[in-house]
Amino acid sequence: MTTYRVHKLTKRVYLLRLDDTDTRFFEGIWPIPEGITYNAYIVTTSEGAILIDGWKREFSDLFVEALESVIDLKDIKKIIVHHTEPDHTGSIEILLRLLGNIELLGTQFAKSMLEGFLGRALPFFKPLKDSEKISLGDVELIFLHTPWLHWPDTAMTYYPEEKVLFTCDAFGGYSIPRTVVDSSDDVISEYLPHARDYFANIVAKYSQHVIKAVDKLVSIGIDYKIIAPGHGLVWVNKPDIIVKSYLAWARGERFGGKFKVVIIYSSMYGNVERMISSIVRRLEEQDIELRIYKFTDKTHSNKSDVLGDAIDADLIILGASTYEGSLNPLIDSIVSMICTKFKGLRKRFIIISSYGWAPSADKELTKRLSEAGMEILKNVTYKGRPDKKLIDNISEEIYKIVNELRKA
Ligand code: FEO
């Protein structure tokens, strides 16, 4: 059931977290059976409160209820808009109705985009410069431009006195963590795969901007002790874990763990699956992490998880059935997403494909992956059902490739 939690994070900062179990497809695209949270924050000052971000529009009434559990609504003097995607700004409309033309703060892009989303001019929206100070009573915040995390409008805010960095989409993740902060190693290890899925689905296309933003935070001396994102866990104990994880994913690398092989395949009548099953049996003999995603007549894997596991894989084995003289449309869709979102990450691939009358799937995969700068280590295509000799040979070859890569 969708519900919310209010949590006092520091002397001045409150977290308002909406635990959304209603949304099944984030952005209408990504399956999230694990749910998602939206985190808004209130910073209290001697002269009223600053609200940072918000929730999705459909939860506006709950948002007002949560706000009123902490402060008198009339005490909100400023609203910081880090990012205008409606999962964070949908609740602004009700606040504008209740509070009138309250001061909105964000980037120039955010002003323009929010005007588009709300369908009205917002003359009381004040665009802020990079590193501009936001002052209210005895509190001073620093507004930081961090574009493309995950839209051109995005920014972060730093509260130096309590060393809190509010980051919106950056350093966020899917799921509804059982605690609001990184309270234990168990909570962190449960959560990180969901953060990685979110990164791969939502942020990965802008990986270079993640690296730039972290470089910027370091170069200007942002000495954060708390990372307070717009989704998922708030990091009060081990904030470097999420920052280092994001940096690793932005480079297409693992943050710890074993050598990882991800197998993604489609199989219409078992001819691809027959080969893949043998490869899996052989690879299981090695001390590696092996993740398998399939699109068959029995099951379809969750596409959010496929991308999440692929982004930090050491090797991806793509198995594709040929379909109507071209690529199986389900693999086509996965490969399109990989090539768009992981472009430049130079992931390593092995291609396995089966065909009836035209060996076209492997050609299409080779073309697409090469154009996206991926590395293709091996390409195997065969007509119809593979025989035992071919299966044994290919399984052995792939076993050796993985073994070599692990040692490299
Ligand atoms: Fe969580 Fe890009 O919005």
Short mmCIF file of C-alpha atoms and ligand atoms in Angstrom, two decimals:
data_model
loop_
_atom_site.label_atom_id
_atom_site.label_comp_id
_atom_site.label_asym_id
_atom_site.label_seq_id
_atom_site.Cartn_x
_atom_site.Cartn_y
_atom_site.Cartn_z
CA MET A 1 0.00 0.00 0.00
CA THR A 2 1.29 3.45 -0.87
CA THR A 3 2.11 5.33 2.29
CA TYR A 4 4.58 7.91 3.56
CA ARG A 5 7.17 8.33 6.25
CA VAL A 6 8.41 11.50 7.95
CA HIS A 7 11.85 11.33 9.49
CA LYS A 8 13.97 13.93 11.25
CA LEU A 9 17.39 13.54 9.63
CA THR A 10 19.34 16.28 11.42
CA LYS A 11 18.64 19.23 13.72
CA ARG A 12 17.24 21.21 10.77
CA VAL A 13 16.36 18.70 8.07
CA TYR A 14 13.28 16.51 7.75
CA LEU A 15 12.75 13.83 5.14
CA LEU A 16 9.27 13.27 3.68
CA ARG A 17 9.33 9.92 1.86
CA LEU A 18 6.45 8.61 -0.23
CA ASP A 19 6.58 4.82 -0.63
CA ASP A 20 4.87 4.31 -3.99
CA THR A 21 3.58 0.79 -4.56
CA ASP A 22 1.02 1.94 -7.15
CA THR A 23 3.43 2.76 -9.98
CA ARG A 24 4.25 -0.46 -11.82
CA PHE A 25 6.20 1.07 -14.71
CA PHE A 26 8.48 3.98 -13.90
CA GLU A 27 8.24 6.67 -16.59
CA GLY A 28 5.59 4.37 -18.07
CA ILE A 29 8.47 2.21 -19.35
CA TRP A 30 10.47 0.42 -16.66
CA PRO A 31 8.85 -2.43 -14.70
CA ILE A 32 9.35 -1.81 -10.96
CA PRO A 33 7.54 -4.51 -8.97
CA GLU A 34 9.85 -3.44 -6.14
CA GLY A 35 8.20 0.04 -6.04
CA ILE A 36 9.89 3.41 -5.72
CA THR A 37 10.10 6.26 -3.25
CA TYR A 38 10.04 10.03 -3.75
CA ASN A 39 12.03 11.98 -1.18
CA ALA A 40 11.28 15.61 -0.41
CA TYR A 41 13.04 17.56 2.33
CA ILE A 42 12.25 20.44 4.64
CA VAL A 43 15.00 22.63 6.04
CA THR A 44 13.75 24.58 9.03
CA THR A 45 15.18 28.03 9.77
CA SER A 46 14.61 30.87 12.23
CA GLU A 47 12.35 32.57 9.67
CA GLY A 48 10.36 29.73 8.16
CA ALA A 49 11.07 26.63 6.11
CA ILE A 50 12.65 25.80 2.76
CA LEU A 51 11.04 22.92 0.91
CA ILE A 52 13.27 20.87 -1.35
CA ASP A 53 11.52 18.99 -4.19
CA GLY A 54 8.24 17.08 -3.93
CA TRP A 55 6.27 14.01 -4.96
CA LYS A 56 4.24 12.79 -7.91
CA ARG A 57 1.03 14.71 -8.54
CA GLU A 58 -1.36 11.86 -7.68
CA PHE A 59 0.00 11.90 -4.12
CA SER A 60 -0.47 15.66 -3.61
CA ASP A 61 -3.00 15.31 -0.79
CA LEU A 62 -0.71 12.94 1.08
CA PHE A 63 2.14 15.39 0.49
CA VAL A 64 0.23 18.22 2.14
CA GLU A 65 -0.65 15.91 5.03
CA ALA A 66 3.02 14.96 5.46
CA LEU A 67 4.14 18.60 5.31
CA GLU A 68 1.57 19.61 7.92
CA SER A 69 2.85 16.91 10.25
CA VAL A 70 6.13 18.82 10.43
CA ILE A 71 5.37 22.51 9.87
CA ASP A 72 2.60 24.98 9.35
CA LEU A 73 2.21 25.22 5.56
CA LYS A 74 2.35 29.02 5.79
CA ASP A 75 5.89 28.71 7.12
CA ILE A 76 7.18 27.49 3.76
CA LYS A 77 8.98 30.52 2.29
CA LYS A 78 10.89 29.00 -0.60
CA ILE A 79 10.72 25.86 -2.71
CA ILE A 80 13.86 24.53 -4.38
CA VAL A 81 13.19 22.68 -7.64
CA HIS A 82 16.20 20.51 -8.42
CA HIS A 83 14.62 18.78 -11.39
CA THR A 84 11.28 19.28 -13.10
CA GLU A 85 10.43 15.67 -13.98
CA PRO A 86 6.92 15.30 -12.56
CA ASP A 87 7.87 12.56 -10.11
CA HIS A 88 9.42 15.42 -8.09
CA THR A 89 7.28 18.39 -9.13
CA GLY A 90 3.77 17.00 -9.54
CA SER A 91 2.90 18.19 -6.03
CA ILE A 92 3.90 21.84 -6.71
CA GLU A 93 0.54 22.68 -8.21
CA ILE A 94 -1.38 22.08 -4.99
CA LEU A 95 1.18 24.13 -3.05
CA LEU A 96 0.83 27.03 -5.47
CA ARG A 97 -2.93 26.83 -4.95
CA LEU A 98 -2.59 26.78 -1.16
CA LEU A 99 0.33 29.19 -0.76
CA GLY A 100 -0.04 31.54 -3.72
CA ASN A 101 2.95 32.71 -5.71
CA ILE A 102 5.61 31.37 -3.41
CA GLU A 103 9.26 31.81 -4.39
CA LEU A 104 10.46 28.91 -6.55
CA LEU A 105 14.19 28.43 -7.04
CA GLY A 106 16.02 26.39 -9.66
CA THR A 107 17.98 26.63 -12.88
CA GLN A 108 16.85 28.68 -15.87
CA PHE A 109 16.10 25.39 -17.65
CA ALA A 110 13.95 24.31 -14.70
CA LYS A 111 11.91 27.52 -14.89
CA SER A 112 11.23 27.03 -18.57
CA MET A 113 10.41 23.35 -18.24
CA LEU A 114 8.18 23.77 -15.19
CA GLU A 115 6.24 26.48 -17.01
CA GLY A 116 5.72 23.91 -19.76
CA PHE A 117 4.55 21.22 -17.37
CA LEU A 118 2.21 23.55 -15.48
CA GLY A 119 1.01 25.32 -18.61
CA ARG A 120 1.47 28.81 -17.17
CA ALA A 121 4.09 31.51 -16.73
CA LEU A 122 5.89 31.49 -13.38
CA PRO A 123 7.25 35.04 -12.91
CA PHE A 124 7.90 34.26 -9.25
CA PHE A 125 10.33 31.45 -10.24
CA LYS A 126 13.82 32.81 -9.63
CA PRO A 127 16.57 31.17 -11.72
CA LEU A 128 19.76 30.74 -9.70
CA LYS A 129 23.36 30.89 -10.85
CA ASP A 130 25.83 28.14 -10.16
CA SER A 131 27.07 28.32 -6.54
CA GLU A 132 24.52 31.02 -5.68
CA LYS A 133 23.61 31.20 -1.99
CA ILE A 134 20.06 30.62 -0.76
CA SER A 135 19.50 32.38 2.56
CA LEU A 136 16.57 32.27 4.94
CA GLY A 137 16.85 33.30 8.60
CA ASP A 138 19.83 31.57 10.13
CA VAL A 139 20.29 29.04 7.32
CA GLU A 140 22.42 29.40 4.21
CA LEU A 141 22.43 26.82 1.40
CA ILE A 142 24.55 26.63 -1.76
CA PHE A 143 22.85 25.86 -5.07
CA LEU A 144 24.98 23.86 -7.52
CA HIS A 145 24.38 23.39 -11.22
CA THR A 146 24.77 19.68 -12.11
CA PRO A 147 23.13 19.42 -15.55
CA TRP A 148 21.96 16.15 -17.12
CA LEU A 149 21.37 14.27 -13.88
CA HIS A 150 19.04 13.39 -15.35
CA TRP A 151 17.72 16.26 -17.51
CA PRO A 152 19.34 19.56 -18.55
CA ASP A 153 17.54 21.31 -15.69
CA THR A 154 19.14 19.42 -12.82
CA ALA A 155 20.90 20.84 -9.79
CA MET A 156 21.91 19.95 -6.25
CA THR A 157 21.89 21.94 -3.03
CA TYR A 158 24.46 21.79 -0.25
CA TYR A 159 23.76 22.70 3.34
CA PRO A 160 27.28 23.33 4.74
CA GLU A 161 26.38 23.69 8.41
CA GLU A 162 24.98 20.14 8.59
CA LYS A 163 27.01 18.85 5.61
CA VAL A 164 23.94 17.58 3.79
CA LEU A 165 23.99 17.32 -0.02
CA PHE A 166 20.54 17.16 -1.63
CA THR A 167 21.00 15.43 -4.99
CA CYS A 168 17.54 14.62 -6.43
CA ASP A 169 17.86 11.89 -9.11
CA ALA A 170 21.62 11.50 -8.67
CA PHE A 171 22.55 8.78 -6.17
CA GLY A 172 18.93 7.58 -6.08
CA GLY A 173 17.47 4.14 -6.65
CA TYR A 174 14.35 2.04 -7.13
CA SER A 175 12.58 0.05 -4.40
CA ILE A 176 11.12 0.83 -1.02
CA PRO A 177 13.99 0.29 1.39
CA ARG A 178 12.86 -1.03 4.77
CA THR A 179 14.63 1.86 6.50
CA VAL A 180 14.94 5.46 5.40
CA VAL A 181 18.69 5.64 5.97
CA ASP A 182 21.60 3.26 5.34
CA SER A 183 21.22 1.79 8.81
CA SER A 184 23.05 -1.52 8.27
CA ASP A 185 25.14 -3.44 5.76
CA ASP A 186 22.12 -5.70 5.11
CA VAL A 187 19.96 -2.72 4.18
CA ILE A 188 22.70 -1.44 1.88
CA SER A 189 23.28 -4.77 0.14
CA GLU A 190 19.55 -5.28 -0.38
CA TYR A 191 19.24 -1.81 -1.86
CA LEU A 192 22.27 -1.48 -4.14
CA PRO A 193 20.97 -3.77 -6.94
CA HIS A 194 17.84 -1.58 -7.11
CA ALA A 195 19.99 1.56 -7.22
CA ARG A 196 22.01 -0.01 -10.04
CA ASP A 197 18.84 -0.87 -11.99
CA TYR A 198 17.66 2.71 -11.58
CA PHE A 199 21.04 4.02 -12.68
CA ALA A 200 21.06 1.80 -15.78
CA ASN A 201 17.48 2.68 -16.73
CA ILE A 202 17.37 6.38 -15.91
CA VAL A 203 20.83 7.89 -15.51
CA ALA A 204 23.20 5.74 -17.62
CA LYS A 205 22.76 7.71 -20.83
CA TYR A 206 24.31 10.64 -18.96
CA SER A 207 27.18 8.69 -17.37
CA GLN A 208 29.78 11.27 -18.39
CA HIS A 209 27.78 13.91 -16.55
CA VAL A 210 27.81 11.79 -13.40
CA ILE A 211 31.61 11.69 -13.54
CA LYS A 212 31.74 15.45 -14.23
CA ALA A 213 29.39 16.21 -11.34
CA VAL A 214 31.40 14.16 -8.85
CA ASP A 215 34.62 15.83 -10.08
CA LYS A 216 32.97 19.20 -9.57
CA LEU A 217 31.84 18.35 -6.02
CA VAL A 218 35.39 17.30 -5.16
CA SER A 219 37.05 20.27 -6.87
CA ILE A 220 34.92 22.86 -5.09
CA GLY A 221 35.38 21.11 -1.75
CA ILE A 222 31.85 19.89 -1.00
CA ASP A 223 32.50 18.05 2.24
CA TYR A 224 29.24 16.11 2.46
CA LYS A 225 28.50 13.78 5.35
CA ILE A 226 24.94 12.99 4.22
CA ILE A 227 23.73 12.27 0.68
CA ALA A 228 20.02 13.01 0.48
CA PRO A 229 18.65 11.90 -2.93
CA GLY A 230 15.19 12.20 -4.45
CA HIS A 231 14.67 8.42 -4.53
CA GLY A 232 15.64 5.62 -2.17
CA LEU A 233 17.96 5.44 0.81
CA VAL A 234 19.37 8.53 2.47
CA TRP A 235 23.05 7.95 3.12
CA VAL A 236 24.01 9.10 6.62
CA ASN A 237 26.51 6.40 7.57
CA LYS A 238 28.34 5.38 4.39
CA PRO A 239 27.65 8.06 1.76
CA ASP A 240 30.80 7.17 -0.16
CA ILE A 241 29.31 3.78 -1.05
CA ILE A 242 26.61 5.27 -3.25
CA VAL A 243 28.97 7.86 -4.75
CA LYS A 244 31.61 5.23 -5.59
CA SER A 245 28.93 2.85 -6.90
CA TYR A 246 27.57 5.54 -9.21
CA LEU A 247 31.08 6.32 -10.44
CA ALA A 248 31.76 2.63 -11.16
CA TRP A 249 28.45 2.21 -13.02
CA ALA A 250 29.10 5.41 -14.97
CA ARG A 251 32.25 3.71 -16.27
CA GLY A 252 30.35 0.47 -16.96
CA GLU A 253 32.21 -1.27 -14.16
CA ARG A 254 31.34 -3.37 -11.12
CA PHE A 255 31.60 -1.90 -7.61
CA GLY A 256 33.06 -5.02 -5.99
CA GLY A 257 31.78 -8.56 -6.44
CA LYS A 258 32.91 -11.43 -8.65
CA PHE A 259 33.59 -11.48 -12.38
CA LYS A 260 30.12 -11.21 -13.85
CA VAL A 261 28.66 -12.75 -16.99
CA VAL A 262 25.16 -11.73 -18.03
CA ILE A 263 23.31 -13.88 -20.55
CA ILE A 264 20.32 -12.35 -22.31
CA TYR A 265 18.53 -14.45 -24.91
CA SER A 266 15.38 -15.01 -26.86
CA SER A 267 14.36 -18.45 -28.04
CA MET A 268 11.18 -19.20 -29.98
CA TYR A 269 11.43 -22.99 -30.35
CA GLY A 270 14.44 -23.86 -28.20
CA ASN A 271 17.23 -23.67 -30.77
CA VAL A 272 18.97 -20.74 -29.06
CA GLU A 273 18.10 -22.02 -25.60
CA ARG A 274 19.69 -25.39 -26.32
CA MET A 275 23.04 -23.71 -26.97
CA ILE A 276 22.69 -21.24 -24.08
CA SER A 277 21.82 -24.01 -21.59
CA SER A 278 25.02 -25.82 -22.40
CA ILE A 279 27.07 -22.61 -22.09
CA VAL A 280 25.44 -21.95 -18.71
CA ARG A 281 26.25 -25.47 -17.46
CA ARG A 282 29.88 -25.03 -18.46
CA LEU A 283 30.21 -21.52 -16.99
CA GLU A 284 28.68 -22.65 -13.72
CA GLU A 285 31.90 -24.55 -13.17
CA GLN A 286 33.73 -21.24 -12.75
CA ASP A 287 33.74 -18.99 -9.67
CA ILE A 288 31.80 -16.18 -11.30
CA GLU A 289 28.48 -14.41 -10.94
CA LEU A 290 26.18 -15.64 -13.69
CA ARG A 291 22.93 -13.79 -14.38
CA ILE A 292 20.47 -15.16 -16.94
CA TYR A 293 17.58 -13.30 -18.60
CA LYS A 294 15.31 -14.95 -21.14
CA PHE A 295 12.47 -14.21 -23.53
CA THR A 296 10.80 -17.49 -24.46
CA ASP A 297 7.31 -18.98 -24.83
CA LYS A 298 7.35 -19.64 -21.07
CA THR A 299 8.73 -16.45 -19.58
CA HIS A 300 9.83 -12.89 -20.23
CA SER A 301 12.39 -11.29 -17.96
CA ASN A 302 12.03 -7.86 -16.37
CA LYS A 303 13.67 -5.35 -18.74
CA SER A 304 14.66 -2.99 -15.89
CA ASP A 305 16.67 -5.81 -14.29
CA VAL A 306 18.21 -6.83 -17.63
CA LEU A 307 19.72 -3.39 -18.12
CA GLY A 308 20.64 -3.10 -14.45
CA ASP A 309 22.63 -6.31 -14.54
CA ALA A 310 24.15 -5.57 -17.93
CA ILE A 311 25.66 -2.21 -17.01
CA ASP A 312 28.33 -3.59 -14.72
CA ALA A 313 28.78 -6.99 -16.41
CA ASP A 314 32.27 -8.04 -17.41
CA LEU A 315 30.82 -9.94 -20.36
CA ILE A 316 27.38 -10.05 -21.97
CA ILE A 317 26.32 -13.08 -23.98
CA LEU A 318 23.47 -12.14 -26.30
CA GLY A 319 21.45 -15.02 -27.73
CA ALA A 320 18.96 -14.11 -30.43
CA SER A 321 16.54 -16.01 -32.54
CA THR A 322 16.05 -14.64 -36.05
CA TYR A 323 12.55 -13.35 -36.65
CA GLU A 324 11.03 -12.76 -40.08
CA GLY A 325 14.45 -12.33 -41.63
CA SER A 326 15.63 -9.91 -38.96
CA LEU A 327 16.28 -9.66 -35.26
CA ASN A 328 13.82 -11.04 -32.69
CA PRO A 329 11.86 -7.92 -31.67
CA LEU A 330 12.31 -8.46 -27.94
CA ILE A 331 16.09 -8.68 -28.26
CA ASP A 332 15.89 -5.80 -30.74
CA SER A 333 14.33 -3.66 -28.03
CA ILE A 334 16.88 -4.69 -25.38
CA VAL A 335 19.79 -4.06 -27.74
CA SER A 336 18.40 -0.67 -28.71
CA MET A 337 18.26 0.32 -25.06
CA ILE A 338 21.77 -0.99 -24.40
CA CYS A 339 23.19 0.82 -27.44
CA THR A 340 21.47 4.07 -26.53
CA LYS A 341 22.00 4.11 -22.80
CA PHE A 342 25.42 2.42 -22.61
CA LYS A 343 26.96 4.10 -25.64
CA GLY A 344 30.63 4.77 -24.98
CA LEU A 345 30.89 2.28 -22.12
CA ARG A 346 32.54 -0.28 -24.43
CA LYS A 347 30.88 -3.38 -22.99
CA ARG A 348 32.12 -6.80 -24.18
CA PHE A 349 29.74 -9.13 -26.02
CA ILE A 350 29.49 -12.64 -27.43
CA ILE A 351 26.71 -13.14 -29.97
CA ILE A 352 24.84 -16.44 -30.41
CA SER A 353 22.10 -16.64 -33.02
CA SER A 354 19.99 -19.20 -34.83
CA TYR A 355 18.18 -18.74 -38.16
CA GLY A 356 15.75 -20.55 -40.43
CA TRP A 357 16.44 -19.22 -43.92
CA ALA A 358 18.56 -16.07 -43.56
CA PRO A 359 21.45 -15.50 -41.13
CA SER A 360 20.46 -11.91 -40.41
CA ALA A 361 20.15 -11.59 -36.62
CA ASP A 362 23.89 -11.80 -36.05
CA LYS A 363 24.58 -9.23 -38.77
CA GLU A 364 22.10 -6.83 -37.25
CA LEU A 365 23.52 -7.33 -33.76
CA THR A 366 27.08 -6.87 -34.99
CA LYS A 367 26.15 -3.66 -36.82
CA ARG A 368 24.27 -2.15 -33.90
CA LEU A 369 26.77 -3.06 -31.20
CA SER A 370 29.76 -1.95 -33.29
CA GLU A 371 28.15 1.38 -34.09
CA ALA A 372 27.62 1.92 -30.34
CA GLY A 373 31.31 1.26 -29.70
CA MET A 374 30.86 -2.16 -28.08
CA GLU A 375 33.46 -4.90 -28.31
CA ILE A 376 32.38 -8.19 -29.92
CA LEU A 377 34.58 -11.07 -28.82
CA LYS A 378 32.83 -13.83 -30.74
CA ASN A 379 29.94 -14.27 -33.10
CA VAL A 380 28.31 -17.68 -33.55
CA THR A 381 25.39 -18.26 -35.90
CA TYR A 382 23.91 -21.55 -37.00
CA LYS A 383 21.00 -22.85 -39.02
CA GLY A 384 18.11 -24.30 -37.03
CA ARG A 385 18.90 -26.70 -34.24
CA PRO A 386 22.56 -26.85 -33.16
CA ASP A 387 24.05 -30.35 -33.00
CA LYS A 388 25.91 -31.73 -30.01
CA LYS A 389 29.33 -31.25 -31.52
CA LEU A 390 28.74 -27.56 -32.22
CA ILE A 391 27.23 -27.06 -28.77
CA ASP A 392 30.18 -28.71 -27.04
CA ASN A 393 32.73 -26.77 -29.09
CA ILE A 394 31.09 -23.39 -28.52
CA SER A 395 30.54 -24.03 -24.82
CA GLU A 396 34.19 -24.95 -24.42
CA GLU A 397 35.36 -21.89 -26.36
CA ILE A 398 33.25 -19.58 -24.24
CA TYR A 399 34.43 -21.29 -21.07
CA LYS A 400 38.01 -20.51 -22.13
CA ILE A 401 37.21 -16.91 -23.08
CA VAL A 402 35.69 -16.28 -19.65
CA ASN A 403 38.58 -17.97 -17.93
CA GLU A 404 41.07 -15.78 -19.80
CA LEU A 405 39.12 -12.60 -19.12
CA ARG A 406 38.98 -13.40 -15.40
CA LYS A 407 42.72 -13.76 -15.25
CA ALA A 408 43.45 -10.62 -17.28
FE1 FEO B 1 13.21 11.18 -10.46
FE2 FEO B 1 14.32 12.33 -13.52
O1 FEO B 1 13.12 12.13 -12.08
#
